[in-house]
XYZ file of C-alpha atoms in Angstrom:
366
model
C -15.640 8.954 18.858
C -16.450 6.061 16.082
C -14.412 5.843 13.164
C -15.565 4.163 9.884
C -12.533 3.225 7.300
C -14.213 2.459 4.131
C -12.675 0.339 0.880
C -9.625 -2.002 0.650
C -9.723 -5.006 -1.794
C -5.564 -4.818 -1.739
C -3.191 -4.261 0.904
C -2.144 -1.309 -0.961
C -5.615 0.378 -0.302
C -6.416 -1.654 3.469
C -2.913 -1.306 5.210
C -3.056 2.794 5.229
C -6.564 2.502 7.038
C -5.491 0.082 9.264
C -2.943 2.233 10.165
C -5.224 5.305 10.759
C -7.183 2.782 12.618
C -4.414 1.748 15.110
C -3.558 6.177 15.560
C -7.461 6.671 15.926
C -7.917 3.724 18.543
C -4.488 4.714 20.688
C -5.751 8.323 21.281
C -8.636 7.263 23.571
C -10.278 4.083 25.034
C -13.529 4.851 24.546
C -13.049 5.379 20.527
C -14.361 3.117 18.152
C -13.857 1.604 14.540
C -15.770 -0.071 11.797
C -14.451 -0.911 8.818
C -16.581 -1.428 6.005
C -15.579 -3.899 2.913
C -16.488 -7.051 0.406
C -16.106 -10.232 0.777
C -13.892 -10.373 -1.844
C -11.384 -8.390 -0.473
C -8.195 -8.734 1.388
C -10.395 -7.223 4.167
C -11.916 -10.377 4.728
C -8.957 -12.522 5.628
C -7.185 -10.318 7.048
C -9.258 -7.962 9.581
C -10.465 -10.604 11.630
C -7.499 -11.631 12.319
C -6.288 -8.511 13.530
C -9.511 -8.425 16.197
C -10.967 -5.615 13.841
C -14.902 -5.328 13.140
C -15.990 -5.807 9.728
C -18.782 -5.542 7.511
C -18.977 -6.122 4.180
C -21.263 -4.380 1.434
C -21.696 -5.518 -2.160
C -19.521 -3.941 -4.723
C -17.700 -3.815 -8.236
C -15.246 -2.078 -10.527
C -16.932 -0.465 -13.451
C -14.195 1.249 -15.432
C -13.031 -0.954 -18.267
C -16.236 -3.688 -18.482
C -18.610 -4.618 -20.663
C -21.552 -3.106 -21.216
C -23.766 -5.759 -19.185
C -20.795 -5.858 -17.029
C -21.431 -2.144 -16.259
C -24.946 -2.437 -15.639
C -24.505 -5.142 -12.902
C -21.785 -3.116 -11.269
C -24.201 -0.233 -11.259
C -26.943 -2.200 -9.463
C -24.478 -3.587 -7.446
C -23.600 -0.251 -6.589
C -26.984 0.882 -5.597
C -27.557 -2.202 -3.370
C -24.493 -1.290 -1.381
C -25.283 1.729 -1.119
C -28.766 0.564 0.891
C -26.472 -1.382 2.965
C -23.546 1.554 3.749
C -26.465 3.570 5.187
C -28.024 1.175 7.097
C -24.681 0.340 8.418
C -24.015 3.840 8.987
C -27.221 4.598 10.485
C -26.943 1.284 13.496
C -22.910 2.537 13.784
C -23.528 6.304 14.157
C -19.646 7.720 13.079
C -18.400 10.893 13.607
C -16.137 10.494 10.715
C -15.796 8.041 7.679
C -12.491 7.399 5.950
C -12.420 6.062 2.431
C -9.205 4.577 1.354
C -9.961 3.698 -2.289
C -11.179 0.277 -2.983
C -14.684 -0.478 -4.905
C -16.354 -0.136 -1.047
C -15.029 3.318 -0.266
C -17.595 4.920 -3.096
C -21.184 3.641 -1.729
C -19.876 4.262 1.643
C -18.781 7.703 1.407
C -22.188 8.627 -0.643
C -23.823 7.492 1.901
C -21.871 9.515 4.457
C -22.454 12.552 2.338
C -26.538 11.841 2.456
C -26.378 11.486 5.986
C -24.561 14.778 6.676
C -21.259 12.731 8.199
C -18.273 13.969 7.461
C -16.237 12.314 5.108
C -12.662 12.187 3.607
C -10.942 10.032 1.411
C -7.163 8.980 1.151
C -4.952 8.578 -1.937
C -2.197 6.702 -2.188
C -1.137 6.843 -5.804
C 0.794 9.106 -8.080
C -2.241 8.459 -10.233
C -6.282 8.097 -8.441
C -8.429 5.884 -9.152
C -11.710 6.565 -10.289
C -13.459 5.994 -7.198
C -11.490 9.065 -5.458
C -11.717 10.899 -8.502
C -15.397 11.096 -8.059
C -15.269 10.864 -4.480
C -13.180 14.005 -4.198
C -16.158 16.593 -5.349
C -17.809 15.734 -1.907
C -15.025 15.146 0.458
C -14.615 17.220 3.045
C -10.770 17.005 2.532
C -8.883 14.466 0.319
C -5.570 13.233 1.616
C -2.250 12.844 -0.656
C 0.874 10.259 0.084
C 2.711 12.035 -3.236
C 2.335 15.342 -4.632
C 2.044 14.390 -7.990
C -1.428 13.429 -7.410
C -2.499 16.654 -5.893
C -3.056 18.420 -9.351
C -6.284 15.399 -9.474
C -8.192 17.165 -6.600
C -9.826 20.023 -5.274
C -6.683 22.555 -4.568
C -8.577 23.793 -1.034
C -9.590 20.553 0.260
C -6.456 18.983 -0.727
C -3.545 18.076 1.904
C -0.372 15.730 1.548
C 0.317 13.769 4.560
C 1.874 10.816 3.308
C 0.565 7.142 3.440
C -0.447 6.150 6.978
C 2.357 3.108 7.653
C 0.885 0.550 10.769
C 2.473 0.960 14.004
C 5.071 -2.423 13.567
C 7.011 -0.623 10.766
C 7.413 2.374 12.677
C 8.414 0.956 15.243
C 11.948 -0.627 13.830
C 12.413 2.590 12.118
C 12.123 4.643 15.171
C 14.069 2.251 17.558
C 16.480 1.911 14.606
C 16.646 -1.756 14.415
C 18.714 -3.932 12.276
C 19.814 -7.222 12.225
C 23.124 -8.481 12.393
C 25.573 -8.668 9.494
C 27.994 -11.095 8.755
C 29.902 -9.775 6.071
C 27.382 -10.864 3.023
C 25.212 -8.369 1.451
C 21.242 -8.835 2.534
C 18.226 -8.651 -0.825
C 15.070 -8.661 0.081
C 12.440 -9.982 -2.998
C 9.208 -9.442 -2.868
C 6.362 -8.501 -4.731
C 2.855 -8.407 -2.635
C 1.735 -10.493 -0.363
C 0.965 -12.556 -2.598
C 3.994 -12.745 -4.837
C 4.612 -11.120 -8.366
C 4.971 -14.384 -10.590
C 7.281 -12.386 -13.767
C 9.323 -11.137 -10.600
C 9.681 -14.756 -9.479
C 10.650 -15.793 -12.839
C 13.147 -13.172 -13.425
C 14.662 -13.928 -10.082
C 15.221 -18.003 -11.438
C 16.529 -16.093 -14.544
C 18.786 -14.110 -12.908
C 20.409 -16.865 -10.568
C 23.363 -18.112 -13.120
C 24.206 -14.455 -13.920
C 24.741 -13.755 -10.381
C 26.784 -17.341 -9.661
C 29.660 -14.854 -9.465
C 28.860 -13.356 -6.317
C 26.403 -15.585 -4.903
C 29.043 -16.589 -1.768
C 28.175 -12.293 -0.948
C 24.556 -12.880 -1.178
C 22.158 -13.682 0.652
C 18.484 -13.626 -0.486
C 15.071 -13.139 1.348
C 12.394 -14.133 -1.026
C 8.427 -13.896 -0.552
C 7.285 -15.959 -3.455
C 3.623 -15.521 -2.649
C 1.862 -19.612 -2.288
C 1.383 -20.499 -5.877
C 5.434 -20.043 -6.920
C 6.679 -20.926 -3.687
C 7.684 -24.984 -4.273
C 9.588 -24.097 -7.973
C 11.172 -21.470 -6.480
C 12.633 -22.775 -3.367
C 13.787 -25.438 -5.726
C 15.131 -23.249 -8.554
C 17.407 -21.353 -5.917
C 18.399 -24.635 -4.353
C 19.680 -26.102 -7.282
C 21.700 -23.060 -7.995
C 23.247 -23.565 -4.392
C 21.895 -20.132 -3.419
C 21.709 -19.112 0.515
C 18.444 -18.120 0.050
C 15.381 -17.944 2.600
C 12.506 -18.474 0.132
C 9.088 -17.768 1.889
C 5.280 -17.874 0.683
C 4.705 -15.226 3.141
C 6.428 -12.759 5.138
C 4.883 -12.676 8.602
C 7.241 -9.622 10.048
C 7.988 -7.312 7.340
C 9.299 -4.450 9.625
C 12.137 -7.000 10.776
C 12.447 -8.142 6.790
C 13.129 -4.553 6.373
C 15.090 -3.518 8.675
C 17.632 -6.682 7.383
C 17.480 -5.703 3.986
C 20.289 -3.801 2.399
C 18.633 -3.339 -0.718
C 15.153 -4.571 -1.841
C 13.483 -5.723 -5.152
C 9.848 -5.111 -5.841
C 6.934 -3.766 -7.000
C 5.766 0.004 -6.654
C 2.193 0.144 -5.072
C 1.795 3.109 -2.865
C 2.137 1.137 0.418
C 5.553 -0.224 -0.300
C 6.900 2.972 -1.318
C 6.277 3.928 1.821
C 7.022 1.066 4.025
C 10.326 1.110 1.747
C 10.813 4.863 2.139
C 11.003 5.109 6.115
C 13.055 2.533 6.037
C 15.074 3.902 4.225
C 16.529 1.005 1.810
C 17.765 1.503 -1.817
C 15.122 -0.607 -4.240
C 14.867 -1.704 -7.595
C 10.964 -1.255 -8.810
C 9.682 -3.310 -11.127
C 6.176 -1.889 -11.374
C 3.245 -3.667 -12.202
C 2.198 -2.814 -15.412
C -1.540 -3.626 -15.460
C -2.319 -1.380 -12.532
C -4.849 1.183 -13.189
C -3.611 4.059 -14.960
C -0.304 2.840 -15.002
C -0.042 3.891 -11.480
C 2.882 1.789 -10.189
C 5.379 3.406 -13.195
C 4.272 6.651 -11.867
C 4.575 5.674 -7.896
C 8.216 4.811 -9.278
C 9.011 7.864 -11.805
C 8.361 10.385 -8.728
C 10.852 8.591 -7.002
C 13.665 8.158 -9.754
C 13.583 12.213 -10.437
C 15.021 12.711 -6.856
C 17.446 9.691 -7.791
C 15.865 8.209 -5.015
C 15.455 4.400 -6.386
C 16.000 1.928 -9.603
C 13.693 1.094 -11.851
C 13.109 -1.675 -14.857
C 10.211 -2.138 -16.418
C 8.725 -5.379 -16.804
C 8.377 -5.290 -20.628
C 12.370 -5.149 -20.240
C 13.035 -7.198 -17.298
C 15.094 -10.445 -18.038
C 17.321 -11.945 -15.856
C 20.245 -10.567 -16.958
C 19.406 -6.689 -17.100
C 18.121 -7.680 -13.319
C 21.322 -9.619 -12.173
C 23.050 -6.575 -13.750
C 21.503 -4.417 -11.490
C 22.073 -6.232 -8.296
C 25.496 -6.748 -9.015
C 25.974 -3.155 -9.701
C 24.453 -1.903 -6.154
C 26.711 -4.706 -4.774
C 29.938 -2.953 -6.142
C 28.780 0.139 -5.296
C 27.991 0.832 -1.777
C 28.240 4.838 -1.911
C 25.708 4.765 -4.323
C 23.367 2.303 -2.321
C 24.002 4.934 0.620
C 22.788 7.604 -1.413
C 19.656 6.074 -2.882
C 18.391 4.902 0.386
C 19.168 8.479 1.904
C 17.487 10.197 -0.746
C 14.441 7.856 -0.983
C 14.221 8.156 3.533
C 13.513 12.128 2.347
C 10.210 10.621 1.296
C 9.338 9.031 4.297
C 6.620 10.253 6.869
C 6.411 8.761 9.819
C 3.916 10.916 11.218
C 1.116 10.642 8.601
C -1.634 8.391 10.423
C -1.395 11.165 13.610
C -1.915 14.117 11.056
C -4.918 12.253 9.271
C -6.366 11.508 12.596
C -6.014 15.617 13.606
C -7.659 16.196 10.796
C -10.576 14.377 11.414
C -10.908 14.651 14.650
C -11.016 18.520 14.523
C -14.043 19.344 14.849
C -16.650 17.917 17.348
C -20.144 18.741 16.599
C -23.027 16.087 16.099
C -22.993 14.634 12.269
C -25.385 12.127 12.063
C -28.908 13.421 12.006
C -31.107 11.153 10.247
C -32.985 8.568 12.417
């Protein structure tokens, strides 16, 4: 069977259909995927890396641009869709996959013109637009939280969770840890490539947690652009800290971790969730719709996680917080084993049932 995984742009949207890719490609030899992209995109660093096929289509946001703005995005829009069905018509799928991302939308039109099936994947609390509109010609839309569910068609609708790539499952399900020594293990991140106000706070936050900083011992990702300052700032405080642009094995940063500070896309929720570590969120607040807060909110009802929002993050009210999970380990034990309730570790194979189902020829136009 051929696959096509449509969208990306952010990790948050690629990641999932990477992992649907590695679940599709593992259940036969013979299978084959495509994903489909912009330039632009995190796609287009990171996929050839990872020995995947790519092709990339033009595409833009629309939703909040000017005028002019809009009309380009709308040509733009028509010109990749040209290109999705030639691409679509030289690939022949059985299935296409859109996992949000300006991509996904010409790609999964131009499924739905050439009678192959087509689904799309959500990862937010809140959709975007493109799987808003998407969703009225899916064959079946796929959830990672329930909030979202109330968005889509109620038939075609199923929560599976977000599809999580094969290395974080597999220190989850080996139950892998590293060693301790006594000191208490934060993980900082916030993206791959970093959250500036989260690096800030962090510098912020470093007298006001002087205290304890002999029980500490900090992983930071600092993404490339804060990475100098920062390994200086924590330096200078005579922190233990292991301050990183970039986090090559996250699963292993994970599995370290006793409790994690970062941001609250969709993907680290999840990654986060089957892990099963207690975090502080600091959404992003410009995300679309809010999302992130949301992501976050579903979490905190089920007392599964911390949260501050940026608007109110300063060092101190963050120091405050890490020192509090410090001195309280039963409650760190609680948040993580709430917030593991949310993990799935199983939802690339369901997604990949699902659209695998059924068998019969799809594309028919020459």
């Amino acid at each position: 069977m051929r696959l096509i995984v449509a969208g990306g742009g952010t990790g948050g949207h690629l990641f999932p259909g990477i992992a649907v890719a590695e679940e599709f490609l593992a259940r036969n030899s013979a299978n084959e995927v495509l994903f489909i992209g912009t330039e632009r995109g995190i796609e287009a660093r990171l996929l050839p890396k990872l020995g995947y096929r790519l092709e990339c289509i033009s595409a833009s946001g629309i939703k909040g641009q000017s005028p002019l703005t809009k009309v380009k995005s709308a040509a733009l829009l028509l010109y990749g869709y040209s290109q999705s069905r030639k691409i679509l018509k030289e690939f022949r799928p059985d299935v296409v996959l859109g996992v949000g991302g300006y991509a996904s939308a010409p790609v999964v039109l131009s499924a739905r013109g050439l009678q192959i099936r087509r689904f799309i994947h959500e990862q937010n609390a809140i959709p975007g637009l493109t799987n808003k509109v998407l969703a009225r010609i899916a064959d079946k839309v796929f959830i990672s939280i329930e909030e979202s569910r109330k968005f889509f068609p109620e038939d075609r609708t199923m929560l599976t969770g977000n599809p999580l790539r094969k290395e974080i499952l597999w220190n989850v399900q080996q139950g892998k840890t590293a060693p301790k020594d006594g000191r208490l293990r934060l993980l900082v991140f916030g993206g791959s490539a970093g959250a500036h106000r989260i690096n800030t706070a962090m510098v912020e936050a470093l007298p006001h947690l002087a205290k304890v900083k002999e029980h500490l011992l900090i992983t930071h990702q600092t993404g490339e652009k804060d990475h100098g300052e920062m390994k200086k700032a924590y330096g200078a405080a005579g922190f233990n800290a292991e301050v990183t642009p970039f986090i090559d094995n996250m699963a292993a940063a994970y599995a370290a971790a006793d409790f994690i500070v970062c941001r609250a896309g969709a993907t680290t929720l999840a990654e986060v969730a089957v892990s099963g570590k207690a975090c502080i969120f600091i959404p992003y607040p410009y995300a679309a719709d809010d999302h992130q807060r949301r992501n976050a909110e579903a979490l905190l009802k089920e007392d599964a996680g911390f949260m501050i929002l940026e608007r109110e993050l300063t060092g101190d009210t963050l120091a405050g917080q890490i020192i509090r999970l410090m001195q309280e380990p039963e409650l760190v034990e609680k948040t993580a084993a709430n917030i593991r309730k949310f993990g799935q570790l199983d939802a690339a194979q369901v997604i990949v049932d699902e659209m695998t189902g059924k068998q019969e020829p799809l594309c028919t136009e020459k």
